Amino acid sequence: VAGPALLVMGIITGAKAGKDLENAKANAAKANEICEQFENGTLQCIAIRRRTYMFYNLLAHLDCFLTPLCFDMERIIAEEGTNYSTFCQENKKTIACAASVAVTVKAVLDTPILTEEGNLTDESLKAIENVNDDISRIEKLKRGE
C-alpha cells in the first residue's frame, strides 16, 4: 500500500516541480528583460548627461564672450549715448558683436535637447555644431578680420 502511494506522491511532486521550474524560467526571462531595460536607461542617461554637459560648456564659452561685451556696451553708452548711428565704427563693431553673441545664446537656450519621449534630438547636436561655427565667426569679428 505504501509503495503505490509513494509512487503517486512522487509523480504529483515531480509535476509540481516541473511547473515551478517553468515559472522560475519565465521569471528569469522577465528579470533579464528588466535588466536590459535598466541598461538601456542607464546608457540613455549617460548620453543625456553628455549632451547637457556639451550645452553647458557651450553656454559658458559664449558667456566668456558676452560678459566683457556687456561691459563694453555700458562704456559705449556712457560715452556716446544711445543713438547707434552716431557711434564710431569700432563701437558699432562691438555692438554688432554683442548682438551676435546674444542671438547665439538665445538660439542655444531655445534648442530642445530631448524629444517628448525622452530621446536626444538631432537638432541639439546640429545646434552645437552650428554654434561652434558661430563662435569661430565671432572670434574673427572680435579680432577685426
mmCIF file of N, CA and C in Angstrom:
data_model
loop_
_atom_site.group_PDB
_atom_site.id
_atom_site.type_symbol
_atom_site.label_atom_id
_atom_site.label_comp_id
_atom_site.label_asym_id
_atom_site.label_seq_id
_atom_site.Cartn_x
_atom_site.Cartn_y
_atom_site.Cartn_z
ATOM 1 N N VAL A 1 0.849 -1.196 0.000
ATOM 2 C CA VAL A 1 0.000 0.000 0.000
ATOM 3 C C VAL A 1 0.883 1.244 0.000
ATOM 4 N N ALA A 2 1.949 1.210 0.728
ATOM 5 C CA ALA A 2 2.819 2.384 0.826
ATOM 6 C C ALA A 2 3.532 2.646 -0.485
ATOM 7 N N GLY A 3 3.894 1.593 -1.222
ATOM 8 C CA GLY A 3 4.630 1.746 -2.483
ATOM 9 C C GLY A 3 3.851 2.524 -3.517
ATOM 10 N N PRO A 4 2.611 2.112 -3.843
ATOM 11 C CA PRO A 4 1.850 2.873 -4.828
ATOM 12 C C PRO A 4 1.546 4.288 -4.352
ATOM 13 N N ALA A 5 1.332 4.469 -3.067
ATOM 14 C CA ALA A 5 1.064 5.818 -2.545
ATOM 15 C C ALA A 5 2.294 6.697 -2.729
ATOM 16 N N LEU A 6 3.467 6.140 -2.453
ATOM 17 C CA LEU A 6 4.700 6.905 -2.649
ATOM 18 C C LEU A 6 4.920 7.197 -4.129
ATOM 19 N N LEU A 7 4.573 6.264 -4.993
ATOM 20 C CA LEU A 7 4.708 6.465 -6.430
ATOM 21 C C LEU A 7 3.811 7.606 -6.895
ATOM 22 N N VAL A 8 2.558 7.605 -6.469
ATOM 23 C CA VAL A 8 1.623 8.672 -6.833
ATOM 24 C C VAL A 8 2.111 10.005 -6.269
ATOM 25 N N MET A 9 2.564 9.984 -5.031
ATOM 26 C CA MET A 9 3.058 11.204 -4.402
ATOM 27 C C MET A 9 4.291 11.734 -5.160
ATOM 28 N N GLY A 10 5.157 10.849 -5.611
ATOM 29 C CA GLY A 10 6.342 11.249 -6.384
ATOM 30 C C GLY A 10 5.969 11.860 -7.716
ATOM 31 N N ILE A 11 4.967 11.293 -8.385
ATOM 32 C CA ILE A 11 4.516 11.827 -9.673
ATOM 33 C C ILE A 11 3.918 13.216 -9.479
ATOM 34 N N ILE A 12 3.095 13.386 -8.463
ATOM 35 C CA ILE A 12 2.472 14.692 -8.189
ATOM 36 C C ILE A 12 3.551 15.725 -7.852
ATOM 37 N N THR A 13 4.500 15.340 -7.018
ATOM 38 C CA THR A 13 5.580 16.257 -6.623
ATOM 39 C C THR A 13 6.436 16.611 -7.833
ATOM 40 N N GLY A 14 6.711 15.618 -8.683
ATOM 41 C CA GLY A 14 7.501 15.868 -9.898
ATOM 42 C C GLY A 14 6.790 16.814 -10.840
ATOM 43 N N ALA A 15 5.486 16.657 -11.005
ATOM 44 C CA ALA A 15 4.714 17.550 -11.873
ATOM 45 C C ALA A 15 4.718 18.968 -11.322
ATOM 46 N N LYS A 16 4.565 19.082 -9.996
ATOM 47 C CA LYS A 16 4.571 20.418 -9.368
ATOM 48 C C LYS A 16 5.944 21.056 -9.507
ATOM 49 N N ALA A 17 6.995 20.266 -9.364
ATOM 50 C CA ALA A 17 8.352 20.792 -9.515
ATOM 51 C C ALA A 17 8.583 21.260 -10.945
ATOM 52 N N GLY A 18 8.020 20.523 -11.921
ATOM 53 C CA GLY A 18 8.146 20.929 -13.326
ATOM 54 C C GLY A 18 7.482 22.277 -13.570
ATOM 55 N N LYS A 19 6.285 22.471 -12.981
ATOM 56 C CA LYS A 19 5.592 23.760 -13.111
ATOM 57 C C LYS A 19 6.400 24.871 -12.452
ATOM 58 N N ASP A 20 6.958 24.583 -11.267
ATOM 59 C CA ASP A 20 7.780 25.579 -10.572
ATOM 60 C C ASP A 20 9.017 25.929 -11.390
ATOM 61 N N LEU A 21 9.599 24.939 -12.062
ATOM 62 C CA LEU A 21 10.767 25.182 -12.910
ATOM 63 C C LEU A 21 10.388 26.081 -14.084
ATOM 64 N N GLU A 22 9.232 25.824 -14.694
ATOM 65 C CA GLU A 22 8.763 26.673 -15.793
ATOM 66 C C GLU A 22 8.525 28.105 -15.308
ATOM 67 N N ASN A 23 7.905 28.234 -14.139
ATOM 68 C CA ASN A 23 7.690 29.571 -13.566
ATOM 69 C C ASN A 23 9.016 30.269 -13.296
ATOM 70 N N ALA A 24 9.981 29.533 -12.778
ATOM 71 C CA ALA A 24 11.292 30.111 -12.492
ATOM 72 C C ALA A 24 11.968 30.578 -13.773
ATOM 73 N N LYS A 25 11.861 29.802 -14.848
ATOM 74 C CA LYS A 25 12.443 30.193 -16.133
ATOM 75 C C LYS A 25 11.749 31.431 -16.694
ATOM 76 N N ALA A 26 10.421 31.502 -16.555
ATOM 77 C CA ALA A 26 9.668 32.671 -17.017
ATOM 78 C C ALA A 26 10.075 33.911 -16.219
ATOM 79 N N ASN A 27 10.213 33.746 -14.904
ATOM 80 C CA ASN A 27 10.643 34.865 -14.061
ATOM 81 C C ASN A 27 12.061 35.300 -14.414
ATOM 82 N N ALA A 28 12.936 34.350 -14.717
ATOM 83 C CA ALA A 28 14.307 34.691 -15.107
ATOM 84 C C ALA A 28 14.309 35.480 -16.413
ATOM 85 N N ALA A 29 13.449 35.085 -17.347
ATOM 86 C CA ALA A 29 13.355 35.802 -18.621
ATOM 87 C C ALA A 29 12.858 37.226 -18.399
ATOM 88 N N LYS A 30 11.856 37.374 -17.530
ATOM 89 C CA LYS A 30 11.353 38.715 -17.207
ATOM 90 C C LYS A 30 12.439 39.545 -16.528
ATOM 91 N N ALA A 31 13.169 38.936 -15.618
ATOM 92 C CA ALA A 31 14.249 39.640 -14.922
ATOM 93 C C ALA A 31 15.325 40.084 -15.910
ATOM 94 N N ASN A 32 15.660 39.218 -16.853
ATOM 95 C CA ASN A 32 16.650 39.580 -17.875
ATOM 96 C C ASN A 32 16.164 40.741 -18.733
ATOM 97 N N GLU A 33 14.878 40.737 -19.061
ATOM 98 C CA GLU A 33 14.289 41.817 -19.857
ATOM 99 C C GLU A 33 14.332 43.136 -19.082
ATOM 100 N N ILE A 34 14.003 43.071 -17.803
ATOM 101 C CA ILE A 34 14.045 44.278 -16.965
ATOM 102 C C ILE A 34 15.482 44.785 -16.835
ATOM 103 N N CYS A 35 16.434 43.876 -16.672
ATOM 104 C CA CYS A 35 17.847 44.271 -16.591
ATOM 105 C C CYS A 35 18.289 44.962 -17.880
ATOM 106 N N GLU A 36 17.841 44.448 -19.012
ATOM 107 C CA GLU A 36 18.175 45.055 -20.298
ATOM 108 C C GLU A 36 17.571 46.456 -20.404
ATOM 109 N N GLN A 37 16.334 46.614 -19.933
ATOM 110 C CA GLN A 37 15.708 47.934 -19.940
ATOM 111 C C GLN A 37 16.472 48.909 -19.038
ATOM 112 N N PHE A 38 16.909 48.448 -17.873
ATOM 113 C CA PHE A 38 17.699 49.300 -16.984
ATOM 114 C C PHE A 38 19.023 49.684 -17.640
ATOM 115 N N GLU A 39 19.637 48.743 -18.322
ATOM 116 C CA GLU A 39 20.901 49.019 -19.018
ATOM 117 C C GLU A 39 20.691 50.074 -20.098
ATOM 118 N N ASN A 40 19.610 49.924 -20.871
ATOM 119 C CA ASN A 40 19.287 50.923 -21.900
ATOM 120 C C ASN A 40 19.006 52.273 -21.274
ATOM 121 N N GLY A 41 18.293 52.288 -20.157
ATOM 122 C CA GLY A 41 18.020 53.540 -19.454
ATOM 123 C C GLY A 41 19.292 54.193 -18.946
ATOM 124 N N THR A 42 20.201 53.385 -18.451
ATOM 125 C CA THR A 42 21.481 53.907 -17.976
ATOM 126 C C THR A 42 22.260 54.537 -19.122
ATOM 127 N N LEU A 43 22.308 53.845 -20.253
ATOM 128 C CA LEU A 43 23.020 54.383 -21.416
ATOM 129 C C LEU A 43 22.374 55.678 -21.908
ATOM 130 N N GLN A 44 21.038 55.730 -21.872
ATOM 131 C CA GLN A 44 20.331 56.951 -22.285
ATOM 132 C C GLN A 44 20.646 58.099 -21.330
ATOM 133 N N CYS A 45 20.697 57.817 -20.046
ATOM 134 C CA CYS A 45 21.028 58.859 -19.064
ATOM 135 C C CYS A 45 22.450 59.382 -19.266
ATOM 136 N N ILE A 46 23.361 58.494 -19.589
ATOM 137 C CA ILE A 46 24.742 58.902 -19.847
ATOM 138 C C ILE A 46 24.798 59.801 -21.082
ATOM 139 N N ALA A 47 24.071 59.427 -22.128
ATOM 140 C CA ALA A 47 24.043 60.237 -23.350
ATOM 141 C C ALA A 47 23.421 61.603 -23.085
ATOM 142 N N ILE A 48 22.369 61.649 -22.287
ATOM 143 C CA ILE A 48 21.730 62.925 -21.947
ATOM 144 C C ILE A 48 22.685 63.791 -21.135
ATOM 145 N N ARG A 49 23.379 63.175 -20.187
ATOM 146 C CA ARG A 49 24.336 63.924 -19.366
ATOM 147 C C ARG A 49 25.440 64.515 -20.242
ATOM 148 N N ARG A 50 25.932 63.737 -21.177
ATOM 149 C CA ARG A 50 26.982 64.237 -22.080
ATOM 150 C C ARG A 50 26.485 65.392 -22.926
ATOM 151 N N ARG A 51 25.274 65.273 -23.460
ATOM 152 C CA ARG A 51 24.739 66.341 -24.306
ATOM 153 C C ARG A 51 24.505 67.614 -23.490
ATOM 154 N N THR A 52 23.964 67.472 -22.285
ATOM 155 C CA THR A 52 23.741 68.660 -21.464
ATOM 156 C C THR A 52 25.069 69.284 -21.042
ATOM 157 N N TYR A 53 26.076 68.456 -20.817
ATOM 158 C CA TYR A 53 27.400 68.979 -20.485
ATOM 159 C C TYR A 53 27.972 69.756 -21.663
ATOM 160 N N MET A 54 27.734 69.273 -22.887
ATOM 161 C CA MET A 54 28.171 69.998 -24.078
ATOM 162 C C MET A 54 27.480 71.356 -24.161
ATOM 163 N N PHE A 55 26.194 71.380 -23.866
ATOM 164 C CA PHE A 55 25.451 72.645 -23.881
ATOM 165 C C PHE A 55 25.963 73.580 -22.782
ATOM 166 N N TYR A 56 26.216 73.031 -21.612
ATOM 167 C CA TYR A 56 26.732 73.849 -20.517
ATOM 168 C C TYR A 56 28.061 74.481 -20.912
ATOM 169 N N ASN A 57 28.962 73.689 -21.466
ATOM 170 C CA ASN A 57 30.263 74.216 -21.892
ATOM 171 C C ASN A 57 30.113 75.260 -22.982
ATOM 172 N N LEU A 58 29.197 75.019 -23.896
ATOM 173 C CA LEU A 58 28.947 75.965 -24.970
ATOM 174 C C LEU A 58 28.453 77.296 -24.413
ATOM 175 N N LEU A 59 27.512 77.231 -23.495
ATOM 176 C CA LEU A 59 26.993 78.462 -22.891
ATOM 177 C C LEU A 59 28.062 79.166 -22.049
ATOM 178 N N ALA A 60 28.899 78.414 -21.362
ATOM 179 C CA ALA A 60 29.989 79.017 -20.586
ATOM 180 C C ALA A 60 30.963 79.720 -21.519
ATOM 181 N N HIS A 61 31.249 79.102 -22.651
ATOM 182 C CA HIS A 61 32.148 79.704 -23.636
ATOM 183 C C HIS A 61 31.546 80.996 -24.186
ATOM 184 N N LEU A 62 30.261 80.955 -24.509
ATOM 185 C CA LEU A 62 29.582 82.147 -25.011
ATOM 186 C C LEU A 62 29.540 83.240 -23.948
ATOM 187 N N ASP A 63 29.380 82.848 -22.690
ATOM 188 C CA ASP A 63 29.370 83.824 -21.601
ATOM 189 C C ASP A 63 30.710 84.553 -21.504
ATOM 190 N N CYS A 64 31.791 83.843 -21.795
ATOM 191 C CA CYS A 64 33.112 84.475 -21.781
ATOM 192 C C CYS A 64 33.215 85.571 -22.828
ATOM 193 N N PHE A 65 32.472 85.427 -23.916
ATOM 194 C CA PHE A 65 32.426 86.479 -24.928
ATOM 195 C C PHE A 65 31.473 87.599 -24.516
ATOM 196 N N LEU A 66 30.302 87.202 -24.027
ATOM 197 C CA LEU A 66 29.229 88.169 -23.806
ATOM 198 C C LEU A 66 29.479 89.097 -22.621
ATOM 199 N N THR A 67 30.026 88.585 -21.543
ATOM 200 C CA THR A 67 30.217 89.417 -20.345
ATOM 201 C C THR A 67 31.096 90.641 -20.615
ATOM 202 N N PRO A 68 32.291 90.480 -21.210
ATOM 203 C CA PRO A 68 33.088 91.674 -21.485
ATOM 204 C C PRO A 68 32.422 92.607 -22.493
ATOM 205 N N LEU A 69 31.676 92.033 -23.433
ATOM 206 C CA LEU A 69 30.984 92.868 -24.411
ATOM 207 C C LEU A 69 29.893 93.704 -23.740
ATOM 208 N N CYS A 70 29.245 93.160 -22.726
ATOM 209 C CA CYS A 70 28.234 93.929 -21.982
ATOM 210 C C CYS A 70 28.883 95.119 -21.275
ATOM 211 N N PHE A 71 30.037 94.880 -20.681
ATOM 212 C CA PHE A 71 30.751 95.991 -20.034
ATOM 213 C C PHE A 71 31.176 97.027 -21.069
ATOM 214 N N ASP A 72 31.618 96.567 -22.249
ATOM 215 C CA ASP A 72 31.983 97.492 -23.327
ATOM 216 C C ASP A 72 30.772 98.297 -23.780
ATOM 217 N N MET A 73 29.617 97.644 -23.878
ATOM 218 C CA MET A 73 28.409 98.361 -24.286
ATOM 219 C C MET A 73 28.016 99.408 -23.253
ATOM 220 N N GLU A 74 28.145 99.072 -21.975
ATOM 221 C CA GLU A 74 27.854 100.068 -20.925
ATOM 222 C C GLU A 74 28.765 101.272 -21.068
ATOM 223 N N ARG A 75 30.044 101.018 -21.332
ATOM 224 C CA ARG A 75 31.002 102.111 -21.512
ATOM 225 C C ARG A 75 30.638 102.946 -22.735
ATOM 226 N N ILE A 76 30.312 102.286 -23.838
ATOM 227 C CA ILE A 76 29.956 102.978 -25.080
ATOM 228 C C ILE A 76 28.736 103.866 -24.868
ATOM 229 N N ILE A 77 27.730 103.330 -24.214
ATOM 230 C CA ILE A 77 26.510 104.111 -23.967
ATOM 231 C C ILE A 77 26.799 105.291 -23.052
ATOM 232 N N ALA A 78 27.660 105.087 -22.065
ATOM 233 C CA ALA A 78 28.034 106.192 -21.167
ATOM 234 C C ALA A 78 28.791 107.280 -21.922
ATOM 235 N N GLU A 79 29.625 106.886 -22.870
ATOM 236 C CA GLU A 79 30.435 107.857 -23.611
ATOM 237 C C GLU A 79 29.690 108.495 -24.782
ATOM 238 N N GLU A 80 28.910 107.678 -25.521
ATOM 239 C CA GLU A 80 28.334 108.167 -26.773
ATOM 240 C C GLU A 80 26.814 108.241 -26.777
ATOM 241 N N GLY A 81 26.175 107.814 -25.703
ATOM 242 C CA GLY A 81 24.720 107.844 -25.653
ATOM 243 C C GLY A 81 24.101 106.602 -26.254
ATOM 244 N N THR A 82 22.839 106.715 -26.658
ATOM 245 C CA THR A 82 22.104 105.544 -27.138
ATOM 246 C C THR A 82 21.798 105.588 -28.637
ATOM 247 N N ASN A 83 22.245 106.618 -29.330
ATOM 248 C CA ASN A 83 21.987 106.724 -30.772
ATOM 249 C C ASN A 83 23.077 105.968 -31.526
ATOM 250 N N TYR A 84 22.730 104.781 -31.981
ATOM 251 C CA TYR A 84 23.693 103.894 -32.651
ATOM 252 C C TYR A 84 24.311 104.558 -33.879
ATOM 253 N N SER A 85 23.545 105.359 -34.585
ATOM 254 C CA SER A 85 24.041 105.974 -35.822
ATOM 255 C C SER A 85 25.186 106.952 -35.562
ATOM 256 N N THR A 86 25.316 107.443 -34.348
ATOM 257 C CA THR A 86 26.403 108.384 -34.040
ATOM 258 C C THR A 86 27.642 107.684 -33.472
ATOM 259 N N PHE A 87 27.578 106.389 -33.281
ATOM 260 C CA PHE A 87 28.724 105.654 -32.729
ATOM 261 C C PHE A 87 29.855 105.612 -33.755
ATOM 262 N N CYS A 88 31.089 105.585 -33.252
ATOM 263 C CA CYS A 88 32.229 105.396 -34.146
ATOM 264 C C CYS A 88 32.215 103.959 -34.654
ATOM 265 N N GLN A 89 32.963 103.696 -35.703
ATOM 266 C CA GLN A 89 32.948 102.380 -36.348
ATOM 267 C C GLN A 89 33.365 101.263 -35.391
ATOM 268 N N GLU A 90 34.360 101.508 -34.579
ATOM 269 C CA GLU A 90 34.834 100.498 -33.624
ATOM 270 C C GLU A 90 33.726 100.136 -32.628
ATOM 271 N N ASN A 91 33.007 101.120 -32.137
ATOM 272 C CA ASN A 91 31.929 100.864 -31.186
ATOM 273 C C ASN A 91 30.740 100.167 -31.852
ATOM 274 N N LYS A 92 30.475 100.489 -33.112
ATOM 275 C CA LYS A 92 29.428 99.790 -33.859
ATOM 276 C C LYS A 92 29.782 98.315 -33.994
ATOM 277 N N LYS A 93 31.053 98.047 -34.234
ATOM 278 C CA LYS A 93 31.516 96.667 -34.358
ATOM 279 C C LYS A 93 31.340 95.927 -33.028
ATOM 280 N N THR A 94 31.609 96.605 -31.920
ATOM 281 C CA THR A 94 31.433 95.998 -30.596
ATOM 282 C C THR A 94 29.965 95.675 -30.348
ATOM 283 N N ILE A 95 29.086 96.615 -30.681
ATOM 284 C CA ILE A 95 27.642 96.399 -30.502
ATOM 285 C C ILE A 95 27.173 95.239 -31.388
ATOM 286 N N ALA A 96 27.648 95.187 -32.618
ATOM 287 C CA ALA A 96 27.262 94.105 -33.533
ATOM 288 C C ALA A 96 27.747 92.763 -33.004
ATOM 289 N N CYS A 97 28.936 92.747 -32.464
ATOM 290 C CA CYS A 97 29.483 91.513 -31.907
ATOM 291 C C CYS A 97 28.653 91.055 -30.699
ATOM 292 N N ALA A 98 28.302 91.996 -29.834
ATOM 293 C CA ALA A 98 27.485 91.666 -28.658
ATOM 294 C C ALA A 98 26.114 91.134 -29.083
ATOM 295 N N ALA A 99 25.528 91.771 -30.079
ATOM 296 C CA ALA A 99 24.222 91.313 -30.567
ATOM 297 C C ALA A 99 24.338 89.918 -31.159
ATOM 298 N N SER A 100 25.407 89.668 -31.885
ATOM 299 C CA SER A 100 25.612 88.345 -32.483
ATOM 300 C C SER A 100 25.753 87.266 -31.413
ATOM 301 N N VAL A 101 26.507 87.570 -30.369
ATOM 302 C CA VAL A 101 26.676 86.602 -29.283
ATOM 303 C C VAL A 101 25.346 86.381 -28.570
ATOM 304 N N ALA A 102 24.597 87.453 -28.332
ATOM 305 C CA ALA A 102 23.304 87.327 -27.651
ATOM 306 C C ALA A 102 22.330 86.475 -28.463
ATOM 307 N N VAL A 103 22.316 86.665 -29.777
ATOM 308 C CA VAL A 103 21.451 85.857 -30.646
ATOM 309 C C VAL A 103 21.869 84.393 -30.585
ATOM 310 N N THR A 104 23.171 84.143 -30.544
ATOM 311 C CA THR A 104 23.668 82.764 -30.469
ATOM 312 C C THR A 104 23.273 82.125 -29.142
ATOM 313 N N VAL A 105 23.406 82.873 -28.041
ATOM 314 C CA VAL A 105 22.992 82.352 -26.727
ATOM 315 C C VAL A 105 21.509 82.008 -26.745
ATOM 316 N N LYS A 106 20.698 82.896 -27.316
ATOM 317 C CA LYS A 106 19.256 82.654 -27.401
ATOM 318 C C LYS A 106 18.966 81.387 -28.208
ATOM 319 N N ALA A 107 19.684 81.201 -29.306
ATOM 320 C CA ALA A 107 19.478 80.005 -30.130
ATOM 321 C C ALA A 107 19.815 78.739 -29.349
ATOM 322 N N VAL A 108 20.879 78.778 -28.566
ATOM 323 C CA VAL A 108 21.249 77.611 -27.757
ATOM 324 C C VAL A 108 20.176 77.333 -26.714
ATOM 325 N N LEU A 109 19.715 78.379 -26.045
ATOM 326 C CA LEU A 109 18.706 78.199 -24.999
ATOM 327 C C LEU A 109 17.371 77.707 -25.549
ATOM 328 N N ASP A 110 17.068 78.060 -26.785
ATOM 329 C CA ASP A 110 15.800 77.648 -27.393
ATOM 330 C C ASP A 110 15.851 76.242 -28.004
ATOM 331 N N THR A 111 17.020 75.641 -28.065
ATOM 332 C CA THR A 111 17.168 74.333 -28.703
ATOM 333 C C THR A 111 16.762 73.226 -27.733
ATOM 334 N N PRO A 112 15.769 72.408 -28.110
ATOM 335 C CA PRO A 112 15.386 71.290 -27.235
ATOM 336 C C PRO A 112 16.453 70.197 -27.266
ATOM 337 N N ILE A 113 16.761 69.671 -26.113
ATOM 338 C CA ILE A 113 17.751 68.597 -26.013
ATOM 339 C C ILE A 113 17.058 67.236 -26.129
ATOM 340 N N LEU A 114 15.826 67.155 -25.607
ATOM 341 C CA LEU A 114 15.092 65.885 -25.597
ATOM 342 C C LEU A 114 13.780 66.009 -26.351
ATOM 343 N N THR A 115 13.342 64.879 -26.909
ATOM 344 C CA THR A 115 12.018 64.811 -27.520
ATOM 345 C C THR A 115 10.994 64.590 -26.398
ATOM 346 N N GLU A 116 9.721 64.578 -26.762
ATOM 347 C CA GLU A 116 8.662 64.312 -25.788
ATOM 348 C C GLU A 116 8.817 62.925 -25.166
ATOM 349 N N GLU A 117 9.402 61.995 -25.929
ATOM 350 C CA GLU A 117 9.585 60.625 -25.439
ATOM 351 C C GLU A 117 10.840 60.477 -24.569
ATOM 352 N N GLY A 118 11.651 61.535 -24.491
ATOM 353 C CA GLY A 118 12.855 61.477 -23.667
ATOM 354 C C GLY A 118 14.108 61.085 -24.417
ATOM 355 N N ASN A 119 14.054 61.075 -25.745
ATOM 356 C CA ASN A 119 15.233 60.763 -26.549
ATOM 357 C C ASN A 119 15.970 62.047 -26.920
ATOM 358 N N LEU A 120 17.263 61.919 -27.180
ATOM 359 C CA LEU A 120 18.041 63.075 -27.606
ATOM 360 C C LEU A 120 17.594 63.526 -28.988
ATOM 361 N N THR A 121 17.583 64.840 -29.206
ATOM 362 C CA THR A 121 17.187 65.360 -30.512
ATOM 363 C C THR A 121 18.416 65.494 -31.411
ATOM 364 N N ASP A 122 18.207 65.273 -32.695
ATOM 365 C CA ASP A 122 19.264 65.531 -33.672
ATOM 366 C C ASP A 122 19.518 67.028 -33.759
ATOM 367 N N GLU A 123 18.471 67.795 -33.525
ATOM 368 C CA GLU A 123 18.549 69.251 -33.582
ATOM 369 C C GLU A 123 19.569 69.799 -32.580
ATOM 370 N N SER A 124 19.644 69.188 -31.411
ATOM 371 C CA SER A 124 20.586 69.683 -30.399
ATOM 372 C C SER A 124 22.027 69.438 -30.820
ATOM 373 N N LEU A 125 22.294 68.334 -31.471
ATOM 374 C CA LEU A 125 23.655 68.060 -31.954
ATOM 375 C C LEU A 125 24.022 69.026 -33.073
ATOM 376 N N LYS A 126 23.081 69.283 -33.978
ATOM 377 C CA LYS A 126 23.319 70.237 -35.069
ATOM 378 C C LYS A 126 23.532 71.643 -34.510
ATOM 379 N N ALA A 127 22.792 71.990 -33.463
ATOM 380 C CA ALA A 127 22.932 73.309 -32.859
ATOM 381 C C ALA A 127 24.331 73.494 -32.289
ATOM 382 N N ILE A 128 24.862 72.451 -31.675
ATOM 383 C CA ILE A 128 26.216 72.534 -31.128
ATOM 384 C C ILE A 128 27.217 72.786 -32.243
ATOM 385 N N GLU A 129 27.079 72.069 -33.338
ATOM 386 C CA GLU A 129 27.971 72.264 -34.473
ATOM 387 C C GLU A 129 27.841 73.680 -35.036
ATOM 388 N N ASN A 130 26.605 74.153 -35.190
ATOM 389 C CA ASN A 130 26.377 75.500 -35.725
ATOM 390 C C ASN A 130 26.939 76.576 -34.804
ATOM 391 N N VAL A 131 26.747 76.406 -33.519
ATOM 392 C CA VAL A 131 27.226 77.410 -32.574
ATOM 393 C C VAL A 131 28.750 77.423 -32.539
ATOM 394 N N ASN A 132 29.371 76.269 -32.666
ATOM 395 C CA ASN A 132 30.833 76.254 -32.736
ATOM 396 C C ASN A 132 31.313 77.037 -33.955
ATOM 397 N N ASP A 133 30.587 76.935 -35.070
ATOM 398 C CA ASP A 133 30.904 77.748 -36.254
ATOM 399 C C ASP A 133 30.682 79.226 -35.949
ATOM 400 N N ASP A 134 29.587 79.541 -35.247
ATOM 401 C CA ASP A 134 29.304 80.930 -34.868
ATOM 402 C C ASP A 134 30.404 81.482 -33.973
ATOM 403 N N ILE A 135 30.893 80.672 -33.056
ATOM 404 C CA ILE A 135 31.960 81.128 -32.154
ATOM 405 C C ILE A 135 33.206 81.480 -32.960
ATOM 406 N N SER A 136 33.529 80.660 -33.935
ATOM 407 C CA SER A 136 34.682 80.967 -34.800
ATOM 408 C C SER A 136 34.468 82.291 -35.523
ATOM 409 N N ARG A 137 33.252 82.494 -36.022
ATOM 410 C CA ARG A 137 32.928 83.738 -36.724
ATOM 411 C C ARG A 137 33.000 84.928 -35.774
ATOM 412 N N ILE A 138 32.505 84.763 -34.553
ATOM 413 C CA ILE A 138 32.533 85.846 -33.562
ATOM 414 C C ILE A 138 33.972 86.176 -33.176
ATOM 415 N N GLU A 139 34.801 85.155 -33.018
ATOM 416 C CA GLU A 139 36.211 85.403 -32.689
ATOM 417 C C GLU A 139 36.892 86.206 -33.790
ATOM 418 N N LYS A 140 36.585 85.866 -35.048
ATOM 419 C CA LYS A 140 37.155 86.621 -36.169
ATOM 420 C C LYS A 140 36.643 88.052 -36.162
ATOM 421 N N LEU A 141 35.348 88.226 -35.911
ATOM 422 C CA LEU A 141 34.764 89.561 -35.870
ATOM 423 C C LEU A 141 35.399 90.388 -34.767
ATOM 424 N N LYS A 142 35.630 89.763 -33.639
ATOM 425 C CA LYS A 142 36.225 90.458 -32.493
ATOM 426 C C LYS A 142 37.667 90.879 -32.799
ATOM 427 N N ARG A 143 38.370 90.038 -33.555
ATOM 428 C CA ARG A 143 39.761 90.369 -33.930
ATOM 429 C C ARG A 143 39.807 91.367 -35.066
ATOM 430 N N GLY A 144 38.676 91.625 -35.697
ATOM 431 C CA GLY A 144 38.615 92.582 -36.792
ATOM 432 C C GLY A 144 38.913 91.990 -38.150
ATOM 433 N N GLU A 145 38.785 90.692 -38.281
ATOM 434 C CA GLU A 145 39.060 90.034 -39.572
ATOM 435 C C GLU A 145 37.857 90.060 -40.482
#
